[in-house]
Structure formats: structure tokens, C-alpha cells
mmCIF file of C-alpha atoms in Angstrom:
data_model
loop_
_atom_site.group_PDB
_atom_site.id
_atom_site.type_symbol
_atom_site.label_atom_id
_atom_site.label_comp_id
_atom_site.label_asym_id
_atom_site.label_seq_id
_atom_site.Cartn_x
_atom_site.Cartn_y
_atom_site.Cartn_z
ATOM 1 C CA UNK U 7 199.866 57.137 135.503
ATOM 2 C CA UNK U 8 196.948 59.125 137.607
ATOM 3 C CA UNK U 9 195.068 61.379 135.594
ATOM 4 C CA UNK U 10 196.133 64.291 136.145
ATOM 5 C CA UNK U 11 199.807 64.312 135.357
ATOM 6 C CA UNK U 12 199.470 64.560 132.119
ATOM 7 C CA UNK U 13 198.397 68.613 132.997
ATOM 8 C CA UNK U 14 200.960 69.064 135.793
ATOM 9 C CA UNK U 15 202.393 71.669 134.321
ATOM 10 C CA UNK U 16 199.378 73.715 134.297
ATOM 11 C CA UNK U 17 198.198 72.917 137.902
ATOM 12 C CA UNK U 18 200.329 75.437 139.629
ATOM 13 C CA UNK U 19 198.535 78.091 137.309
ATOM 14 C CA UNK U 20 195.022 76.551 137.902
ATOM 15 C CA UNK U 21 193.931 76.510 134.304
ATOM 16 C CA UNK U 22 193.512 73.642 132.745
ATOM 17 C CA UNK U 23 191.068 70.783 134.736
ATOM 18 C CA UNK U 24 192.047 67.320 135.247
ATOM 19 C CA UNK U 25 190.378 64.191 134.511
ATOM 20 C CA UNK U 26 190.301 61.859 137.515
ATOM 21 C CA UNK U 27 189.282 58.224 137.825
ATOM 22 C CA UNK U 28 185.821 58.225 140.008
ATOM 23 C CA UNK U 29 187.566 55.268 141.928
ATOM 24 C CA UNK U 30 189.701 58.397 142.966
ATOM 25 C CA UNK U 31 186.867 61.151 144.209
ATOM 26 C CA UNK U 32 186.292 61.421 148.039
ATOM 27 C CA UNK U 33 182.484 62.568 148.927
ATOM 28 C CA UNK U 34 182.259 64.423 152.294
ATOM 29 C CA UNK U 35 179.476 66.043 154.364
ATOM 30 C CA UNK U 36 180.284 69.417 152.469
ATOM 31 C CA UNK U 37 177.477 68.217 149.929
ATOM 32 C CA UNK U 38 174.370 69.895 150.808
ATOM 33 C CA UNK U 39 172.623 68.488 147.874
ATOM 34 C CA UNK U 40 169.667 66.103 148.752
ATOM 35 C CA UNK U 41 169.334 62.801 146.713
ATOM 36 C CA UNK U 42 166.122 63.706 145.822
ATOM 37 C CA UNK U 43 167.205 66.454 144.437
ATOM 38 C CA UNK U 44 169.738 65.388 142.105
ATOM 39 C CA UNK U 45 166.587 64.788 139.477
ATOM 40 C CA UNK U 46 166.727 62.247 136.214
ATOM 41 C CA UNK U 47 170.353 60.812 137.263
ATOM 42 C CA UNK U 48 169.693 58.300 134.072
ATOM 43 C CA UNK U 49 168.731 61.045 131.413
ATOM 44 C CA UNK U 50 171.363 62.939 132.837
ATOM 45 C CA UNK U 51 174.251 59.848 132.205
ATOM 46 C CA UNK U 52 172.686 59.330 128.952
ATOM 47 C CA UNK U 53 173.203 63.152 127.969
ATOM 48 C CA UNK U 54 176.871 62.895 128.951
ATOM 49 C CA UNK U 55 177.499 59.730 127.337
ATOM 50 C CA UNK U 56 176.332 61.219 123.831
ATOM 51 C CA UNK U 57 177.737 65.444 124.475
ATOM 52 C CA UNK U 58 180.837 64.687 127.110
ATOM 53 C CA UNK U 59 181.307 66.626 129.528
ATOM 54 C CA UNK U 60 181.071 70.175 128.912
ATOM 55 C CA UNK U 61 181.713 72.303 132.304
ATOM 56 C CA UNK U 62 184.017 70.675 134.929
ATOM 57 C CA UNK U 63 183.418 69.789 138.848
ATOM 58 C CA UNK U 64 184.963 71.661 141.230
ATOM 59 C CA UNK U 65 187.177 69.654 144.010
ATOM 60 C CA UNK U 66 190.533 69.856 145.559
ATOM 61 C CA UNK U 67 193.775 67.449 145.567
ATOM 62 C CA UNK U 68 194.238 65.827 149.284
ATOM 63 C CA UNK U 69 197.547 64.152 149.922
ATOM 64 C CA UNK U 70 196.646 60.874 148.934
ATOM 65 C CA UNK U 71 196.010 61.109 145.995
ATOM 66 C CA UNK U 72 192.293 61.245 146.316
ATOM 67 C CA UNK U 73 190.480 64.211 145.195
ATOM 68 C CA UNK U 74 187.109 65.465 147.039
ATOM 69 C CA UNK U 75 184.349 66.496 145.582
ATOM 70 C CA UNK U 76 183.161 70.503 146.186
ATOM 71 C CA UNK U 77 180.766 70.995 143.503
ATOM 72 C CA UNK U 78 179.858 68.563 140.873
ATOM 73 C CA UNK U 79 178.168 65.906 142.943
ATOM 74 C CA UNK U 80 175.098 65.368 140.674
ATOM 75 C CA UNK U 81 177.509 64.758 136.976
ATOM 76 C CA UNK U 82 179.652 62.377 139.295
ATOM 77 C CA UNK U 83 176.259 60.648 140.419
ATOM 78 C CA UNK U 84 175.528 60.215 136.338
ATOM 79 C CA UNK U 85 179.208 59.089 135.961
ATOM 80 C CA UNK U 86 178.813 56.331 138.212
ATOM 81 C CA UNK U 87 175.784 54.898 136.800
ATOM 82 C CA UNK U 88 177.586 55.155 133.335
ATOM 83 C CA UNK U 89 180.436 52.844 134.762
ATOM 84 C CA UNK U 90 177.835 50.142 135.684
ATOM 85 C CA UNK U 91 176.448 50.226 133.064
ATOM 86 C CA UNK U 92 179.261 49.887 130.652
ATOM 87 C CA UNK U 93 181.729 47.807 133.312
ATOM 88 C CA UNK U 94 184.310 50.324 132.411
ATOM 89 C CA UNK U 95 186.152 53.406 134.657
ATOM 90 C CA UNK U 96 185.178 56.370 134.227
ATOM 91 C CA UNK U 97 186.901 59.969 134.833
ATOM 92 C CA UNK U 98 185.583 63.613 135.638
ATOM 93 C CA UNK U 99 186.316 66.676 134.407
ATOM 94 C CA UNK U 100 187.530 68.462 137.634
ATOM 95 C CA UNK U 101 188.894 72.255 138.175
ATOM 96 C CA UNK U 102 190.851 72.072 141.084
ATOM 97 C CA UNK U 103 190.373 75.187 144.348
ATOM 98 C CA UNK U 104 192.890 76.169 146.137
ATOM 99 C CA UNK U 105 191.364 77.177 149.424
ATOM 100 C CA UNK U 106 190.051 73.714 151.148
ATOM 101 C CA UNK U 107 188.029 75.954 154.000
ATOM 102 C CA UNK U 108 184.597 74.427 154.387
ATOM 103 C CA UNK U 109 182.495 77.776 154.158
ATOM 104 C CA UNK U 110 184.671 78.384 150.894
ATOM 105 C CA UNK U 111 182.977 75.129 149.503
ATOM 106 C CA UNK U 112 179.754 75.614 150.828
ATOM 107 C CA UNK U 113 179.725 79.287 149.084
ATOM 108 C CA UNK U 114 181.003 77.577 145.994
ATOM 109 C CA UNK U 115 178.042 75.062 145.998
ATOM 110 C CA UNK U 116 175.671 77.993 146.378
ATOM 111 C CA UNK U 117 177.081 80.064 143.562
ATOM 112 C CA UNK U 118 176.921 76.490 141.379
ATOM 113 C CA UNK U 119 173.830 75.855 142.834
ATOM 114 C CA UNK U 120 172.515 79.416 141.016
ATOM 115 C CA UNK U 121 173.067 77.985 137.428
ATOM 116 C CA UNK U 122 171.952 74.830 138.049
ATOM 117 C CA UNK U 123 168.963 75.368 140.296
ATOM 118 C CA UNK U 124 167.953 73.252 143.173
ATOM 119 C CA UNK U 125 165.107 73.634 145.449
ATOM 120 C CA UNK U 126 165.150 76.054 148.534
ATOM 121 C CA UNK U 127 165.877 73.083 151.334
ATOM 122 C CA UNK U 128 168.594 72.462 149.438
ATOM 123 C CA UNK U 129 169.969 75.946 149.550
ATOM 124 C CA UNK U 130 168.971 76.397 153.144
ATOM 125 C CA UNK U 131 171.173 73.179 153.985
ATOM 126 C CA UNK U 132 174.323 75.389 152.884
ATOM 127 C CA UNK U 133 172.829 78.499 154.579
ATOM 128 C CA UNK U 134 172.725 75.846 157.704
ATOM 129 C CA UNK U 135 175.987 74.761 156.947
ATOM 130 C CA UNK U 136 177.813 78.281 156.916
ATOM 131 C CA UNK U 137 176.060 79.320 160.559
ATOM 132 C CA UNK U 138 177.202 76.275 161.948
ATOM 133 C CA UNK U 139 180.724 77.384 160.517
ATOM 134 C CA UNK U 140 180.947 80.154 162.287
ATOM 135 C CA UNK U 141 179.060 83.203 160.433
ATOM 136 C CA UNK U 142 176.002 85.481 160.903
ATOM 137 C CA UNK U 143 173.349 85.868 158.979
ATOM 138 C CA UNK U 144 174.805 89.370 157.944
ATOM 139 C CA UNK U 145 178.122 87.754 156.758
ATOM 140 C CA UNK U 146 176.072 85.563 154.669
ATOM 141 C CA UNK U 147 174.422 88.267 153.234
ATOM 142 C CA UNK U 148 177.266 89.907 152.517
ATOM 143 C CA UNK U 149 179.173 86.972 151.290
ATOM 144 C CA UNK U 150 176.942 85.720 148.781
ATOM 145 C CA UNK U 151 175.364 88.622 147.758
ATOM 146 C CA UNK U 152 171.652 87.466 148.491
ATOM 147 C CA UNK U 153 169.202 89.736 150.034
ATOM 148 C CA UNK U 154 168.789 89.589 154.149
ATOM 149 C CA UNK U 155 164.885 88.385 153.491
ATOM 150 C CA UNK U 156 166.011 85.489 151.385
ATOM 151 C CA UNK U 157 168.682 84.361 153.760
ATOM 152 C CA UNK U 158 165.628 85.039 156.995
ATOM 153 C CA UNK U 159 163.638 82.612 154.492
ATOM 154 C CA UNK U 160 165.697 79.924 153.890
ATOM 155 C CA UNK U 161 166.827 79.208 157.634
ATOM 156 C CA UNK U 162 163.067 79.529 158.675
ATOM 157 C CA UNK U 163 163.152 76.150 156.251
ATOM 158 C CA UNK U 164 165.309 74.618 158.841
ATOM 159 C CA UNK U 165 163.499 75.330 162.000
ATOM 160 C CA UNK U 166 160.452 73.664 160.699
ATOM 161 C CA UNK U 167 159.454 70.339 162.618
ATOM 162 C CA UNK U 168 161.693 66.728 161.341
ATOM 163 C CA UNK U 169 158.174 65.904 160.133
ATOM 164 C CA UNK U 170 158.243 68.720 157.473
ATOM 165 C CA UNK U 171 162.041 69.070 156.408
ATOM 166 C CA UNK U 172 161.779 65.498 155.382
ATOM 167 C CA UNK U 173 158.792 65.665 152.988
ATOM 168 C CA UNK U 174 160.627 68.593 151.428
ATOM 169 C CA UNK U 175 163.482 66.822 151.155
ATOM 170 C CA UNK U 176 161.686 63.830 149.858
ATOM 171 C CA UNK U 177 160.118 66.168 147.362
ATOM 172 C CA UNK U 178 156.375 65.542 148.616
ATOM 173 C CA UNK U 179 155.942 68.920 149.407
ATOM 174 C CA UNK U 180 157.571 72.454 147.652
ATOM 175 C CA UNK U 181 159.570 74.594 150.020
ATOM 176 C CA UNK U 182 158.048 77.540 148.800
ATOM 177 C CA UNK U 183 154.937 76.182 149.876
ATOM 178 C CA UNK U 184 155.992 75.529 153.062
ATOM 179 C CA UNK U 185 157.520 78.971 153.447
ATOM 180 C CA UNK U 186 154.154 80.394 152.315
ATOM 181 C CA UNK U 187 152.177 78.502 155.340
ATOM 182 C CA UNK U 188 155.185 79.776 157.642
ATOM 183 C CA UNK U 189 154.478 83.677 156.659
ATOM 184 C CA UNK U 190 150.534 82.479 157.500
ATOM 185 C CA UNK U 191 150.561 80.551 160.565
ATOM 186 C CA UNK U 192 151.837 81.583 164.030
ATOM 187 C CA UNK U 193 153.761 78.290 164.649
ATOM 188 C CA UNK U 194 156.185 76.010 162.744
ATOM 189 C CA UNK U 195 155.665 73.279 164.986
ATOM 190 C CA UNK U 196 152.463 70.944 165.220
ATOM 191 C CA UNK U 197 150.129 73.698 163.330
ATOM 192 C CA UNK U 198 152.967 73.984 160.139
ATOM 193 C CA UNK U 199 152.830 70.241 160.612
ATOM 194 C CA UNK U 200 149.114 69.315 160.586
ATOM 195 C CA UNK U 201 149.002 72.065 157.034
ATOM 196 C CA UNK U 202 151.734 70.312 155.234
ATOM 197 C CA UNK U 203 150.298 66.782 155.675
ATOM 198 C CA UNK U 204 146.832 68.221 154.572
ATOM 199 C CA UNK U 205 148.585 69.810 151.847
ATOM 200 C CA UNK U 206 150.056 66.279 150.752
ATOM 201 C CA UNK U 207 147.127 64.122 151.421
ATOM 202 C CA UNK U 208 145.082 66.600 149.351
ATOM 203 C CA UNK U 209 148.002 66.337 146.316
ATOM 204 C CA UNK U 210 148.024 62.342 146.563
ATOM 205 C CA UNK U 211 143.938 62.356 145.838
ATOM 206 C CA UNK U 212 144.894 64.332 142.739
ATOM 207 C CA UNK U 213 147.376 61.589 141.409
ATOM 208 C CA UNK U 214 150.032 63.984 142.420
ATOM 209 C CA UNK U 215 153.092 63.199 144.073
ATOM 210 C CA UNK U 216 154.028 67.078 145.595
ATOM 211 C CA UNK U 217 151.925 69.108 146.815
ATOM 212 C CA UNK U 218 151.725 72.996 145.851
ATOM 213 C CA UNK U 219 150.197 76.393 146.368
ATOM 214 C CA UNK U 220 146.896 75.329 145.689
ATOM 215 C CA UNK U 221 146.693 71.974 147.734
ATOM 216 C CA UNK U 222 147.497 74.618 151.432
#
């Protein structure tokens, strides 16, 4: 029987979460979490294997069957690597949401992303993603409760040349850093550029693989 029949009776009320068969989860473009930020996917497996699984995923139910993913995206990376490595399937713990909308699940993501921090290009990906849905900066102020100066610092993140949003997202460079040089340059473009490569040259000659603060 699919997983989450067993709890059927409780779905309607929304308490209880399901456990679903990973060949069952759906990933979309809703994640705004890099891979490189998902950190030690292996310790992380290894730490569920011996605990469980203590605070469900968040996803919905789509006709099908399926279920997709809305937070939860790093445990069901650790899952995965657990059913390799043992040959068997394996199941999340999943809370299902009611409301589908996509600037529902990227505000979800952001709240989750608050207790289990990720960097600040990761954060500005679902800032990103709720413009492009439709709402001002002030809404997203409003809407998840973060200052206007934070939200102003996170999309300056994603105006920043290819060059630089890829070494923060392949962690070679901090994106506080890089909004640090932003407040103390006049450009993002080729000067912002030209720092951030200095900045990871200079952390590479230290036998360091991001650079920081002290390498701009």
C-alpha cells in the first residue's frame, strides 16, 4: 500500500506526517538550495541512519501519487545516499502544505532555511525567486519579516557579474565578503570581479579553499 495510507485519517486534519518512498518525491525548480551548500551529505546520512529522523520535510500530495519536495531537500539528499548504500528503499518523514503557490514554498524554504542556516546566495536565490513571482521588495519585507537592508543586501548578491555568483555558489568565496567589496567599490561588474578573484587567488596560496574578510 503507499505510505501514507496508513495516516489517512489524519491527513484531512494535517497532523500527523507521512512516510513516503523516495522513489515517490518529485524535485522541482522551487529548491533554491545550491549543491554546494547542502554540506557533509555523508555525515549527515550517517547521523540519520543511527538517530532517525527527527523533524519532517515539508512537501505537498500531487495527483499522481507523487509528492514534491518544498523543504527538506538536503535530509532527502542523505536519504538517497543511504539507499545506495544499503540497496534498500528508503522513506521520508514528510508534513504535508496545503497551499501549493510557489511564493508560499519559497517563504517556507526561507523560514526553514532560518534554523538550519545556509549561506546568503542561497537565501538571495529565494529573495530572486519571490520578485520574479510577482512581489516587491516591500512585500518581501513584510512577508518574511526581515529588515528592508537585508532584503537590499541579498538581491545586490544577484546582480553581481556570472563570474562572481558562481564562486559563491561554488563556495570559493563568502557572500558576505562579496557584499562587503559591493558596499566598497562603485561597480559590481569587472571591478567586483577583478577583487573577488584576487580575494581567491590570495586564499588558494594560504592552502585555503574560500576566501574571507581578510584575503579582500
Amino acid at each position: 500500500k503507499p505510505a501514507e495510507t496508513t495516516v489517512k485519517h489524519r491527513d484531512k486534519r494535517g497532523i500527523e506526517p507521512f512516510h513516503i518512498e523516495l522513489s515517490r518525491i518529485r524535485i522541482d525548480d522551487s529548491n533554491r538550495r545550491t549543491d554546494e551548500s547542502y554540506g557533509d551529505i555523508e555525515e549527515f546520512s550517517k547521523l540519520i541512519e543511527a538517530v532517525g529522523q527527527i523533524n519532517p520535510a515539508k512537501g505537498h500530495r500531487n495527483a499522481d501519487g507523487t509528492w514534491t519536495l518544498t523543504a527538506g531537500h538536503r535530509r532527502y539528499a542523505a536519504l538517497m545516499l543511504i539507499a545506495e548504500r544499503t540497496k534498500q528503499e528508503q522513506t521520508i518523514f514528510i508534513s504535508r502544505t496545503e497551499d501549493k503557490s510557489m511564493i508560499t514554498r519559497l517563504k517556507v524554504q526561507y523560514a526553514e532555511n532560518v534554523y538550519q542556516p545556509t549561506n546568503d546566495y542561497d537565501k538571495a536565490l529565494i529573495i530572486g525567486g519571490l520578485i520574479k513571482e510577482g512581489l516587491k521588495p516591500k512585500d518581501i519585507v513584510k512577508q518574511l519579516g526581515i529588515p528592508q537592508p537585508t532584503v537590499s543586501r541579498l538581491m545586490a548578491l544577484l546582480q553581481t557579474p556570472d563570474e562572481v555568483q558562481n564562486a559563491m555558489r561554488n563556495k570559493e568565496v563568502s557572500p558576505v565578503t562579496v557584499s562587503k567589496m559591493i558596499r566598497g567599490l562603485q561597480s559590481k561588474g569587472a571591478e567586483l570581479t577583478e577583487e573577488v578573484n584576487s580575494s581567491i587567488a590570495k586564499a588558494k596560496a594560504e592552502g585555503k579553499t574560500k576566501a574571507t574578510d581578510r584575503h579582500s
